[in-house]
Amino acid sequence: MVRQAEIPAISAGELPGMEAPRLGEPYLLTPGPLTTAYGVKEKMLRDWGSWDGDFRAMTAALREGILALAGDSRGEFDCVPMQGSGTFSVEAMLGTFLAPDSKTLVLSNGAYGTRISQTLKRIGRAHVTLDKGDYLPPRGSEVAEILKADPAISHVVVVHCETSSGILNPIEEISEATHAAGRKLLIDTMSAFGALPLDMDSIRCEAFVSSANKCIEGVPGFGFVVARKSELEQAKGNCHSLSLDLHDQWVNMEKSGQWRYTPPTHVVAAFIEALRLHRLEGGVAGRGARYSRNRDVMVAGMRALGFETLLTDRWLSPIIVTFFNPADPAFEFGRFYDLMKQSGFIIYPGKLTVAESFRIGCIGRMDEHVMSDVVRAAAAALETMGVRNANPPQSALREREKLLDMPPVALAANE
Ligand SMILES: *Cc1c(COP(=O)(O)O)cnc(C)c1O
């Protein structure tokens, strides 16, 4: 057994803040919380008064910094941060923008889509769910058909990168179909914002939501909703919850520059530094490019060991990748996890109902050299376990063929 203190220091990259975690600290190959730069953590060593001008300036910088990433050249959007984990902000977005008499189409293909339906049920908002199962993408043509058949549907909600399988959902065609039918779109882009383009000038939506501890590489503690100001203005009195009311949070922030209730001051300070590092890296394009290299190096290395991805390349996101467990009876996920951890890498269990699987995240403060080390650690773990071949069972591969059978994009709205 390798003790924590003996974990070798892993390759440092050239980007500022890309140094390896402190000795004994593992890399988090998980979709948030994730590995953050030392400088980001360091910013939390100071206390801030939430009412003080210095902190109000930080809140303003945070809102502007996020808006700058949203490509809103017409200035139609505003950013409203909300205390809590990402789910709190998702619930705030749904409760605030879906009026009590609205009806929503939820596009679901994984745990986060399911959570949206659950939330709407809990807060009493009418909805129908297009459930595509564990990982098949909802298509624009399907959305167009459903909206045509049910004029009562006012809104569509979609998850951008469904983090439970890692699939990158086709939000462009979904946004086109929704807009063509004259309905409104809300996007959960929690795990993609900051690394994948979500340009408000080209993707038509009313609001989207993300959080501090995903691709911006901050620490957990708040989320944020970017919404059309016209929607925020109309949303007064919609929300089922006092603390999650984005309209009230927005009005108060515009008036006083302050959060309504105690803000996560240290988390905000860390986030400002995370935004600075994001800009230094070349913004969304730079960050997305690093994550894509992380994915490419890791997936190629894992495939060379015999592992197979759940998704075909067309649907693989640079955020997180799902692998089938090997069929070899010597493979046991708990053991594999422990061995990977001993090598300095925390991986993530799978969330599929169709097959045994595990996940490896590509996001966080690490580069492709680290990903090569991940592959080497996986190879060593297989050897220790006595797994000769990491090929998945045939049944898992047959499952994947469903993706290849998917019809090409045919947007009914464009015919
Ligand atoms: C991380 C994530 C959330 C929010 O999860 P929390 O655990 O509440 O932070 C919501 N949607 C998606 C797609 C996510 O990846």
PDB file of C-alpha atoms in Angstrom, residues 174-414:
ATOM      1  CA  ILE A 174     -33.344  22.320 -29.385  1.00  0.00           C
ATOM      2  CA  SER A 175     -33.094  26.082 -29.099  1.00  0.00           C
ATOM      3  CA  GLU A 176     -34.031  26.479 -32.775  1.00  0.00           C
ATOM      4  CA  ALA A 177     -37.059  24.218 -32.440  1.00  0.00           C
ATOM      5  CA  THR A 178     -38.221  25.945 -29.261  1.00  0.00           C
ATOM      6  CA  HIS A 179     -37.820  29.423 -30.698  1.00  0.00           C
ATOM      7  CA  ALA A 180     -39.507  28.465 -33.980  1.00  0.00           C
ATOM      8  CA  ALA A 181     -42.528  27.269 -31.984  1.00  0.00           C
ATOM      9  CA  GLY A 182     -42.651  30.553 -30.056  1.00  0.00           C
ATOM     10  CA  ARG A 183     -41.860  28.994 -26.677  1.00  0.00           C
ATOM     11  CA  LYS A 184     -39.222  29.862 -24.070  1.00  0.00           C
ATOM     12  CA  LEU A 185     -36.065  27.921 -23.241  1.00  0.00           C
ATOM     13  CA  LEU A 186     -34.216  27.481 -19.924  1.00  0.00           C
ATOM     14  CA  ILE A 187     -30.826  25.705 -19.942  1.00  0.00           C
ATOM     15  CA  ASP A 188     -28.984  23.869 -17.167  1.00  0.00           C
ATOM     16  CA  THR A 189     -25.440  24.418 -18.405  1.00  0.00           C
ATOM     17  CA  MET A 190     -23.986  23.775 -14.967  1.00  0.00           C
ATOM     18  CA  SER A 191     -21.129  21.527 -16.009  1.00  0.00           C
ATOM     19  CA  ALA A 192     -20.386  23.175 -19.380  1.00  0.00           C
ATOM     20  CA  PHE A 193     -20.447  26.947 -18.863  1.00  0.00           C
ATOM     21  CA  GLY A 194     -16.988  28.464 -19.155  1.00  0.00           C
ATOM     22  CA  ALA A 195     -15.604  25.630 -21.298  1.00  0.00           C
ATOM     23  CA  LEU A 196     -18.191  25.234 -24.057  1.00  0.00           C
ATOM     24  CA  PRO A 197     -19.552  28.186 -25.984  1.00  0.00           C
ATOM     25  CA  LEU A 198     -23.049  29.262 -24.998  1.00  0.00           C
ATOM     26  CA  ASP A 199     -23.378  32.361 -27.077  1.00  0.00           C
ATOM     27  CA  MET A 200     -26.532  34.313 -26.291  1.00  0.00           C
ATOM     28  CA  ASP A 201     -26.364  35.937 -29.711  1.00  0.00           C
ATOM     29  CA  SER A 202     -26.701  32.572 -31.431  1.00  0.00           C
ATOM     30  CA  ILE A 203     -28.471  30.323 -28.925  1.00  0.00           C
ATOM     31  CA  ARG A 204     -31.869  31.688 -28.161  1.00  0.00           C
ATOM     32  CA  CYS A 205     -32.844  31.185 -24.513  1.00  0.00           C
ATOM     33  CA  GLU A 206     -34.477  33.092 -21.672  1.00  0.00           C
ATOM     34  CA  ALA A 207     -32.122  31.965 -18.899  1.00  0.00           C
ATOM     35  CA  PHE A 208     -29.346  29.541 -18.072  1.00  0.00           C
ATOM     36  CA  VAL A 209     -27.751  28.363 -14.869  1.00  0.00           C
ATOM     37  CA  SER A 210     -24.281  27.276 -13.706  1.00  0.00           C
ATOM     38  CA  SER A 211     -22.210  27.320 -10.523  1.00  0.00           C
ATOM     39  CA  ALA A 212     -18.872  28.346  -9.044  1.00  0.00           C
ATOM     40  CA  ASN A 213     -17.305  24.912  -8.781  1.00  0.00           C
ATOM     41  CA  LYS A 214     -17.444  23.579 -12.332  1.00  0.00           C
ATOM     42  CA  CYS A 215     -15.615  24.876 -15.428  1.00  0.00           C
ATOM     43  CA  ILE A 216     -14.696  28.259 -13.945  1.00  0.00           C
ATOM     44  CA  GLU A 217     -12.704  26.202 -11.400  1.00  0.00           C
ATOM     45  CA  GLY A 218     -13.866  27.944  -8.243  1.00  0.00           C
ATOM     46  CA  VAL A 219     -14.791  26.320  -4.948  1.00  0.00           C
ATOM     47  CA  PRO A 220     -18.391  25.317  -4.086  1.00  0.00           C
ATOM     48  CA  GLY A 221     -20.772  27.754  -2.392  1.00  0.00           C
ATOM     49  CA  PHE A 222     -22.915  29.580  -4.931  1.00  0.00           C
ATOM     50  CA  GLY A 223     -24.525  29.270  -8.343  1.00  0.00           C
ATOM     51  CA  PHE A 224     -25.641  31.908 -10.819  1.00  0.00           C
ATOM     52  CA  VAL A 225     -28.420  32.434 -13.312  1.00  0.00           C
ATOM     53  CA  VAL A 226     -27.959  34.522 -16.438  1.00  0.00           C
ATOM     54  CA  ALA A 227     -31.368  35.712 -17.589  1.00  0.00           C
ATOM     55  CA  ARG A 228     -33.011  38.169 -19.923  1.00  0.00           C
ATOM     56  CA  LYS A 229     -33.737  41.348 -18.009  1.00  0.00           C
ATOM     57  CA  SER A 230     -37.237  41.362 -19.503  1.00  0.00           C
ATOM     58  CA  GLU A 231     -37.847  37.922 -17.951  1.00  0.00           C
ATOM     59  CA  LEU A 232     -36.475  39.044 -14.589  1.00  0.00           C
ATOM     60  CA  GLU A 233     -38.793  42.068 -14.625  1.00  0.00           C
ATOM     61  CA  GLN A 234     -41.828  39.918 -15.362  1.00  0.00           C
ATOM     62  CA  ALA A 235     -40.993  37.314 -12.728  1.00  0.00           C
ATOM     63  CA  LYS A 236     -42.092  39.230  -9.651  1.00  0.00           C
ATOM     64  CA  GLY A 237     -44.174  37.088  -7.330  1.00  0.00           C
ATOM     65  CA  ASN A 238     -43.683  33.818  -9.265  1.00  0.00           C
ATOM     66  CA  CYS A 239     -41.317  32.072  -6.914  1.00  0.00           C
ATOM     67  CA  HIS A 240     -42.524  29.448  -4.451  1.00  0.00           C
ATOM     68  CA  SER A 241     -39.613  30.237  -2.117  1.00  0.00           C
ATOM     69  CA  LEU A 242     -38.487  33.409  -0.363  1.00  0.00           C
ATOM     70  CA  SER A 243     -34.778  32.596  -0.264  1.00  0.00           C
ATOM     71  CA  LEU A 244     -34.652  31.230  -3.845  1.00  0.00           C
ATOM     72  CA  ASP A 245     -36.489  34.148  -5.450  1.00  0.00           C
ATOM     73  CA  LEU A 246     -34.184  35.396  -8.214  1.00  0.00           C
ATOM     74  CA  HIS A 247     -36.359  38.392  -8.949  1.00  0.00           C
ATOM     75  CA  ASP A 248     -36.014  39.635  -5.367  1.00  0.00           C
ATOM     76  CA  GLN A 249     -32.295  38.821  -5.274  1.00  0.00           C
ATOM     77  CA  TRP A 250     -31.839  40.767  -8.527  1.00  0.00           C
ATOM     78  CA  VAL A 251     -33.843  43.815  -7.421  1.00  0.00           C
ATOM     79  CA  ASN A 252     -31.949  43.927  -4.147  1.00  0.00           C
ATOM     80  CA  MET A 253     -28.568  43.540  -5.835  1.00  0.00           C
ATOM     81  CA  GLU A 254     -29.354  46.269  -8.349  1.00  0.00           C
ATOM     82  CA  LYS A 255     -30.434  48.590  -5.545  1.00  0.00           C
ATOM     83  CA  SER A 256     -27.779  47.961  -2.882  1.00  0.00           C
ATOM     84  CA  GLY A 257     -25.060  45.914  -4.566  1.00  0.00           C
ATOM     85  CA  GLN A 258     -25.582  43.311  -1.855  1.00  0.00           C
ATOM     86  CA  TRP A 259     -26.854  39.774  -1.642  1.00  0.00           C
ATOM     87  CA  ARG A 260     -30.140  39.530   0.307  1.00  0.00           C
ATOM     88  CA  TYR A 261     -28.833  37.117   2.925  1.00  0.00           C
ATOM     89  CA  THR A 262     -25.291  36.185   4.050  1.00  0.00           C
ATOM     90  CA  PRO A 263     -23.157  35.656   0.937  1.00  0.00           C
ATOM     91  CA  PRO A 264     -20.387  33.021   0.787  1.00  0.00           C
ATOM     92  CA  THR A 265     -17.728  35.758   1.004  1.00  0.00           C
ATOM     93  CA  HIS A 266     -14.660  33.508   0.838  1.00  0.00           C
ATOM     94  CA  VAL A 267     -16.098  31.587  -2.084  1.00  0.00           C
ATOM     95  CA  VAL A 268     -16.705  34.824  -3.980  1.00  0.00           C
ATOM     96  CA  ALA A 269     -13.119  35.956  -3.313  1.00  0.00           C
ATOM     97  CA  ALA A 270     -11.845  32.636  -4.658  1.00  0.00           C
ATOM     98  CA  PHE A 271     -14.140  32.906  -7.680  1.00  0.00           C
ATOM     99  CA  ILE A 272     -12.764  36.330  -8.671  1.00  0.00           C
ATOM    100  CA  GLU A 273      -9.298  34.764  -8.840  1.00  0.00           C
ATOM    101  CA  ALA A 274     -10.705  31.778 -10.753  1.00  0.00           C
ATOM    102  CA  LEU A 275     -12.197  34.208 -13.300  1.00  0.00           C
ATOM    103  CA  ARG A 276      -8.810  35.914 -13.647  1.00  0.00           C
ATOM    104  CA  LEU A 277      -7.109  32.585 -14.368  1.00  0.00           C
ATOM    105  CA  HIS A 278      -9.904  31.768 -16.828  1.00  0.00           C
ATOM    106  CA  ARG A 279      -9.199  34.987 -18.756  1.00  0.00           C
ATOM    107  CA  LEU A 280      -5.435  34.315 -18.663  1.00  0.00           C
ATOM    108  CA  GLU A 281      -6.053  30.941 -20.242  1.00  0.00           C
ATOM    109  CA  GLY A 282      -7.870  32.500 -23.183  1.00  0.00           C
ATOM    110  CA  GLY A 283     -11.429  32.436 -21.876  1.00  0.00           C
ATOM    111  CA  VAL A 284     -13.985  29.883 -22.982  1.00  0.00           C
ATOM    112  CA  ALA A 285     -11.979  28.865 -26.068  1.00  0.00           C
ATOM    113  CA  GLY A 286      -8.753  28.338 -24.116  1.00  0.00           C
ATOM    114  CA  ARG A 287     -10.406  26.439 -21.311  1.00  0.00           C
ATOM    115  CA  GLY A 288     -12.426  24.322 -23.735  1.00  0.00           C
ATOM    116  CA  ALA A 289      -9.281  23.482 -25.691  1.00  0.00           C
ATOM    117  CA  ARG A 290      -7.440  22.279 -22.566  1.00  0.00           C
ATOM    118  CA  TYR A 291     -10.381  20.130 -21.460  1.00  0.00           C
ATOM    119  CA  SER A 292     -10.683  18.683 -24.971  1.00  0.00           C
ATOM    120  CA  ARG A 293      -6.994  17.718 -24.929  1.00  0.00           C
ATOM    121  CA  ASN A 294      -7.516  16.214 -21.465  1.00  0.00           C
ATOM    122  CA  ARG A 295     -10.357  14.110 -22.847  1.00  0.00           C
ATOM    123  CA  ASP A 296      -8.549  13.100 -26.030  1.00  0.00           C
ATOM    124  CA  VAL A 297      -5.389  11.961 -24.240  1.00  0.00           C
ATOM    125  CA  MET A 298      -7.323  10.155 -21.518  1.00  0.00           C
ATOM    126  CA  VAL A 299      -9.826   8.436 -23.844  1.00  0.00           C
ATOM    127  CA  ALA A 300      -7.117   7.328 -26.298  1.00  0.00           C
ATOM    128  CA  GLY A 301      -5.040   5.905 -23.443  1.00  0.00           C
ATOM    129  CA  MET A 302      -7.961   4.118 -21.823  1.00  0.00           C
ATOM    130  CA  ARG A 303      -9.086   2.667 -25.168  1.00  0.00           C
ATOM    131  CA  ALA A 304      -5.553   1.371 -25.703  1.00  0.00           C
ATOM    132  CA  LEU A 305      -5.980  -0.550 -22.430  1.00  0.00           C
ATOM    133  CA  GLY A 306      -9.191  -2.096 -23.788  1.00  0.00           C
ATOM    134  CA  PHE A 307     -11.696   0.203 -22.021  1.00  0.00           C
ATOM    135  CA  GLU A 308     -14.695   1.387 -24.050  1.00  0.00           C
ATOM    136  CA  THR A 309     -16.665   4.605 -23.703  1.00  0.00           C
ATOM    137  CA  LEU A 310     -20.428   4.541 -23.292  1.00  0.00           C
ATOM    138  CA  LEU A 311     -20.790   7.233 -25.932  1.00  0.00           C
ATOM    139  CA  THR A 312     -19.580   7.316 -29.511  1.00  0.00           C
ATOM    140  CA  ASP A 313     -17.189  10.180 -30.321  1.00  0.00           C
ATOM    141  CA  ARG A 314     -19.957  12.353 -31.800  1.00  0.00           C
ATOM    142  CA  TRP A 315     -21.569  12.711 -28.324  1.00  0.00           C
ATOM    143  CA  LEU A 316     -18.516  12.746 -26.017  1.00  0.00           C
ATOM    144  CA  SER A 317     -18.161  15.968 -24.031  1.00  0.00           C
ATOM    145  CA  PRO A 318     -14.823  17.375 -22.868  1.00  0.00           C
ATOM    146  CA  ILE A 319     -16.336  17.494 -19.346  1.00  0.00           C
ATOM    147  CA  ILE A 320     -16.615  13.900 -18.126  1.00  0.00           C
ATOM    148  CA  VAL A 321     -16.421  10.495 -19.807  1.00  0.00           C
ATOM    149  CA  THR A 322     -18.278   7.288 -18.881  1.00  0.00           C
ATOM    150  CA  PHE A 323     -16.466   3.971 -19.334  1.00  0.00           C
ATOM    151  CA  PHE A 324     -17.994   0.506 -19.135  1.00  0.00           C
ATOM    152  CA  ASN A 325     -16.589  -1.715 -16.409  1.00  0.00           C
ATOM    153  CA  PRO A 326     -14.445  -4.479 -17.914  1.00  0.00           C
ATOM    154  CA  ALA A 327     -16.118  -7.883 -18.295  1.00  0.00           C
ATOM    155  CA  ASP A 328     -13.112  -9.663 -16.725  1.00  0.00           C
ATOM    156  CA  PRO A 329     -14.322 -11.125 -13.386  1.00  0.00           C
ATOM    157  CA  ALA A 330     -11.089  -9.946 -11.747  1.00  0.00           C
ATOM    158  CA  PHE A 331     -12.298  -6.334 -12.133  1.00  0.00           C
ATOM    159  CA  GLU A 332     -14.014  -4.878  -9.104  1.00  0.00           C
ATOM    160  CA  PHE A 333     -14.850  -1.168  -9.081  1.00  0.00           C
ATOM    161  CA  GLY A 334     -14.257  -0.611  -5.341  1.00  0.00           C
ATOM    162  CA  ARG A 335     -10.759  -2.044  -5.639  1.00  0.00           C
ATOM    163  CA  PHE A 336     -10.049  -0.083  -8.822  1.00  0.00           C
ATOM    164  CA  TYR A 337     -11.190   3.110  -7.069  1.00  0.00           C
ATOM    165  CA  ASP A 338      -8.895   2.478  -4.091  1.00  0.00           C
ATOM    166  CA  LEU A 339      -5.899   1.746  -6.323  1.00  0.00           C
ATOM    167  CA  MET A 340      -6.515   4.895  -8.359  1.00  0.00           C
ATOM    168  CA  LYS A 341      -6.776   6.907  -5.155  1.00  0.00           C
ATOM    169  CA  GLN A 342      -3.486   5.504  -3.931  1.00  0.00           C
ATOM    170  CA  SER A 343      -1.953   6.782  -7.168  1.00  0.00           C
ATOM    171  CA  GLY A 344      -3.364  10.238  -6.443  1.00  0.00           C
ATOM    172  CA  PHE A 345      -6.595  10.223  -8.471  1.00  0.00           C
ATOM    173  CA  ILE A 346     -10.171  10.331  -7.222  1.00  0.00           C
ATOM    174  CA  ILE A 347     -12.469   8.905  -9.918  1.00  0.00           C
ATOM    175  CA  TYR A 348     -16.253   8.758  -9.949  1.00  0.00           C
ATOM    176  CA  PRO A 349     -18.719   5.857  -9.909  1.00  0.00           C
ATOM    177  CA  GLY A 350     -21.121   5.461 -12.851  1.00  0.00           C
ATOM    178  CA  LYS A 351     -24.815   6.297 -12.838  1.00  0.00           C
ATOM    179  CA  LEU A 352     -26.251   4.056 -15.545  1.00  0.00           C
ATOM    180  CA  THR A 353     -29.110   1.595 -15.263  1.00  0.00           C
ATOM    181  CA  VAL A 354     -28.114  -0.211 -18.481  1.00  0.00           C
ATOM    182  CA  ALA A 355     -24.589  -1.352 -17.592  1.00  0.00           C
ATOM    183  CA  GLU A 356     -21.918  -1.196 -14.899  1.00  0.00           C
ATOM    184  CA  SER A 357     -19.756   1.846 -15.449  1.00  0.00           C
ATOM    185  CA  PHE A 358     -17.472   4.481 -13.957  1.00  0.00           C
ATOM    186  CA  ARG A 359     -16.614   8.051 -14.893  1.00  0.00           C
ATOM    187  CA  ILE A 360     -13.473  10.134 -15.252  1.00  0.00           C
ATOM    188  CA  GLY A 361     -13.733  13.925 -15.291  1.00  0.00           C
ATOM    189  CA  CYS A 362     -11.656  16.099 -17.634  1.00  0.00           C
ATOM    190  CA  ILE A 363     -12.301  19.407 -15.855  1.00  0.00           C
ATOM    191  CA  GLY A 364     -10.314  21.134 -13.119  1.00  0.00           C
ATOM    192  CA  ARG A 365      -6.805  22.502 -12.773  1.00  0.00           C
ATOM    193  CA  MET A 366      -4.933  19.818 -14.724  1.00  0.00           C
ATOM    194  CA  ASP A 367      -3.577  19.237 -18.188  1.00  0.00           C
ATOM    195  CA  GLU A 368      -2.930  16.377 -20.599  1.00  0.00           C
ATOM    196  CA  HIS A 369       0.288  15.361 -18.795  1.00  0.00           C
ATOM    197  CA  VAL A 370      -1.805  14.624 -15.734  1.00  0.00           C
ATOM    198  CA  MET A 371      -4.240  12.672 -17.924  1.00  0.00           C
ATOM    199  CA  SER A 372      -1.368  10.517 -19.201  1.00  0.00           C
ATOM    200  CA  ASP A 373      -0.542   9.793 -15.559  1.00  0.00           C
ATOM    201  CA  VAL A 374      -4.195   8.838 -15.007  1.00  0.00           C
ATOM    202  CA  VAL A 375      -3.952   6.273 -17.808  1.00  0.00           C
ATOM    203  CA  ARG A 376      -0.685   4.896 -16.383  1.00  0.00           C
ATOM    204  CA  ALA A 377      -2.335   4.597 -12.967  1.00  0.00           C
ATOM    205  CA  ALA A 378      -5.293   2.746 -14.529  1.00  0.00           C
ATOM    206  CA  ALA A 379      -2.908   0.334 -16.290  1.00  0.00           C
ATOM    207  CA  ALA A 380      -1.079  -0.332 -13.017  1.00  0.00           C
ATOM    208  CA  ALA A 381      -4.378  -0.865 -11.175  1.00  0.00           C
ATOM    209  CA  LEU A 382      -5.515  -3.425 -13.767  1.00  0.00           C
ATOM    210  CA  GLU A 383      -2.241  -5.259 -13.400  1.00  0.00           C
ATOM    211  CA  THR A 384      -2.493  -5.311  -9.592  1.00  0.00           C
ATOM    212  CA  MET A 385      -6.044  -6.656  -9.836  1.00  0.00           C
ATOM    213  CA  GLY A 386      -5.021  -9.283 -12.377  1.00  0.00           C
ATOM    214  CA  VAL A 387      -7.320  -7.919 -15.095  1.00  0.00           C
ATOM    215  CA  ARG A 388      -5.786  -8.968 -18.405  1.00  0.00           C
ATOM    216  CA  ASN A 389      -8.151  -7.168 -20.710  1.00  0.00           C
ATOM    217  CA  ALA A 390     -10.364  -4.151 -19.968  1.00  0.00           C
ATOM    218  CA  ASN A 391     -12.920  -4.932 -22.737  1.00  0.00           C
ATOM    219  CA  PRO A 392     -16.540  -4.487 -21.610  1.00  0.00           C
ATOM    220  CA  PRO A 393     -19.148  -7.233 -21.943  1.00  0.00           C
ATOM    221  CA  GLN A 394     -20.721  -7.659 -25.405  1.00  0.00           C
ATOM    222  CA  SER A 395     -24.109  -6.598 -23.997  1.00  0.00           C
ATOM    223  CA  ALA A 396     -22.664  -3.164 -23.132  1.00  0.00           C
ATOM    224  CA  LEU A 397     -21.394  -2.700 -26.682  1.00  0.00           C
ATOM    225  CA  ARG A 398     -24.783  -3.664 -28.089  1.00  0.00           C
ATOM    226  CA  GLU A 399     -26.282  -0.963 -25.868  1.00  0.00           C
ATOM    227  CA  ARG A 400     -24.011   1.587 -27.471  1.00  0.00           C
ATOM    228  CA  GLU A 401     -25.175   0.635 -30.944  1.00  0.00           C
ATOM    229  CA  LYS A 402     -28.447   2.414 -30.200  1.00  0.00           C
ATOM    230  CA  LEU A 403     -26.555   5.673 -30.572  1.00  0.00           C
ATOM    231  CA  LEU A 404     -25.334   4.709 -34.023  1.00  0.00           C
ATOM    232  CA  ASP A 405     -28.926   3.990 -35.035  1.00  0.00           C
ATOM    233  CA  MET A 406     -30.045   7.517 -34.105  1.00  0.00           C
ATOM    234  CA  PRO A 407     -31.626   9.210 -37.093  1.00  0.00           C
ATOM    235  CA  PRO A 408     -29.780  12.226 -38.461  1.00  0.00           C
ATOM    236  CA  VAL A 409     -31.010  15.656 -37.448  1.00  0.00           C
ATOM    237  CA  ALA A 410     -34.322  16.470 -39.112  1.00  0.00           C
ATOM    238  CA  LEU A 411     -35.847  19.624 -37.728  1.00  0.00           C
ATOM    239  CA  ALA A 412     -39.585  19.544 -38.378  1.00  0.00           C
ATOM    240  CA  ALA A 413     -39.632  23.290 -37.707  1.00  0.00           C
ATOM    241  CA  ASN A 414     -37.313  23.902 -40.648  1.00  0.00           C
TER     242      ASN A 414
END
